[in-house]
Amino acid sequence: MQQQSPRPADALAVRGLTRTYGTGPNAVRALDAIDLAFAEGSFTAVMGPSGSGKSTFLNCAAGVEQPTSGDVVVAGQDISGWSEARRTAFRRRHVGIVFQGFHLVPYLTAAQNVGLPLRLEGRRPDRQHVARLLARVGLADRAGHLPGELSGGQQQRVAVARALVAVPAVLLADEPTGALDTSSARDVLRLLRSSVDELGQTVVMVTHDPVAAAYADSVVFLVDGRVAGWMSRPTAEAVAGQLARLDDLAGAAVAS
Ligand SMILES: Nc1ncnc2c1ncn2[C@@H]1O[C@H](COP(=O)(O)OP(=O)(O)OP(=O)(O)O)[C@@H](O)[C@H]1O
């Protein structure tokens, strides 16, 4: 009999995820009953036209926002009905987040910024763990530097190290290369890719950039708060073509 290798567990799954803003005639359904699952050790890009619900999805997955209905399951735990305090505590331990604008604390050194999520949890960061992470992102010699003494690309690499420090179930990145030049962007994308390939990390990245999306294993496309398609083993050209088609679709919906 042929032996089947077990399917990896899902690091993150959402079921029937719906998020509505406002009420009555002005209500906006930013996410409309989305079902998605992200296997452990996978790298997924989330793309779609402006207003399609990408940031709302990431915020719900991170537990920053509470869904109107549906489930958000991170590392096997359904966080959707939890209080904000409980979601925040859970996020510090199980979710790493990288933002477009780095969000480093300006008066803390690179090493202190990397250790911050552990300190916020009342844990003392292990110096060697922090040093290894800074070496991984190519900044072993910048541990004592303040963010203001680092380039944008270097700051974002510190932010990636910080997002990895707690060994999270999932790393969520919101336009992580949006503020970077091409070469720094490539460094950050390679870093995310290697965290998947070498550390088995799960990464979900919102991006507008087809070149960035091509670093992922697959791409999920959102339109008007719904899943409009998947692409596996994406190339920049194929992604750009699909985005153009989806933009036309979203434009047609607005025009009608
Ligand atoms: N706090 C809010 N109040 C009201 N409507 C909101 C709020 N946040 C988002 N929306 C609406 O929800 C929809 C989805 O927004 P979201 O920011 O998730 O889209 P996006 O795909 O990330 O867009 P972009 O690519 O422009 O960042 C949009 O129509 C937006 O106007």
mmCIF file of N, CA and C in Angstrom, residues 21 25 63 71 92 99 136 145 158 174 186 192-193 213 225 241 245 254:
data_model
loop_
_atom_site.group_PDB
_atom_site.id
_atom_site.type_symbol
_atom_site.label_atom_id
_atom_site.label_comp_id
_atom_site.label_asym_id
_atom_site.label_seq_id
_atom_site.Cartn_x
_atom_site.Cartn_y
_atom_site.Cartn_z
ATOM 1 N N TYR A 21 -18.849 47.173 8.285
ATOM 2 C CA TYR A 21 -18.651 48.469 8.952
ATOM 3 C C TYR A 21 -19.931 49.281 8.815
ATOM 4 N N PRO A 25 -28.324 51.788 5.547
ATOM 5 C CA PRO A 25 -28.003 51.933 4.120
ATOM 6 C C PRO A 25 -26.526 52.232 3.873
ATOM 7 N N GLY A 63 -6.395 39.327 14.989
ATOM 8 C CA GLY A 63 -7.158 39.565 16.210
ATOM 9 C C GLY A 63 -7.204 41.029 16.598
ATOM 10 N N ASP A 71 -15.484 32.537 11.925
ATOM 11 C CA ASP A 71 -14.420 32.071 12.831
ATOM 12 C C ASP A 71 -13.042 32.453 12.317
ATOM 13 N N ARG A 92 0.446 38.523 20.917
ATOM 14 C CA ARG A 92 1.859 38.710 21.272
ATOM 15 C C ARG A 92 2.621 37.399 21.218
ATOM 16 N N PHE A 99 4.605 45.674 9.311
ATOM 17 C CA PHE A 99 3.816 46.736 8.683
ATOM 18 C C PHE A 99 4.627 47.415 7.579
ATOM 19 N N ARG A 136 20.499 36.532 11.223
ATOM 20 C CA ARG A 136 19.671 35.971 10.128
ATOM 21 C C ARG A 136 19.225 37.065 9.163
ATOM 22 N N HIS A 145 22.318 49.789 17.313
ATOM 23 C CA HIS A 145 21.907 51.010 16.606
ATOM 24 C C HIS A 145 20.430 51.326 16.842
ATOM 25 N N VAL A 158 14.863 44.593 10.734
ATOM 26 C CA VAL A 158 14.711 44.505 12.198
ATOM 27 C C VAL A 158 13.266 44.128 12.532
ATOM 28 N N ASP A 174 1.762 43.301 6.102
ATOM 29 C CA ASP A 174 0.870 44.201 5.374
ATOM 30 C C ASP A 174 1.714 45.139 4.517
ATOM 31 N N ARG A 186 13.738 43.460 -2.232
ATOM 32 C CA ARG A 186 14.166 42.099 -2.561
ATOM 33 C C ARG A 186 14.780 41.421 -1.330
ATOM 34 N N LEU A 192 11.666 36.769 4.056
ATOM 35 C CA LEU A 192 10.381 36.107 4.326
ATOM 36 C C LEU A 192 10.395 34.705 3.718
ATOM 37 N N ARG A 193 10.905 34.596 2.495
ATOM 38 C CA ARG A 193 10.973 33.296 1.812
ATOM 39 C C ARG A 193 11.838 32.324 2.628
ATOM 40 N N ALA A 213 4.589 39.216 -4.962
ATOM 41 C CA ALA A 213 3.706 38.049 -4.862
ATOM 42 C C ALA A 213 4.373 36.800 -5.426
ATOM 43 N N GLY A 225 -14.588 41.911 -1.093
ATOM 44 C CA GLY A 225 -14.742 41.143 0.151
ATOM 45 C C GLY A 225 -14.972 39.662 -0.051
ATOM 46 N N GLY A 241 -1.340 39.914 -14.898
ATOM 47 C CA GLY A 241 -2.455 39.676 -15.817
ATOM 48 C C GLY A 241 -3.756 39.455 -15.062
ATOM 49 N N ARG A 245 -7.323 41.766 -14.896
ATOM 50 C CA ARG A 245 -8.681 41.242 -15.125
ATOM 51 C C ARG A 245 -9.596 41.566 -13.945
ATOM 52 N N VAL A 254 -18.478 48.636 -10.016
ATOM 53 C CA VAL A 254 -18.700 50.012 -9.557
ATOM 54 C C VAL A 254 -19.560 50.760 -10.575
#
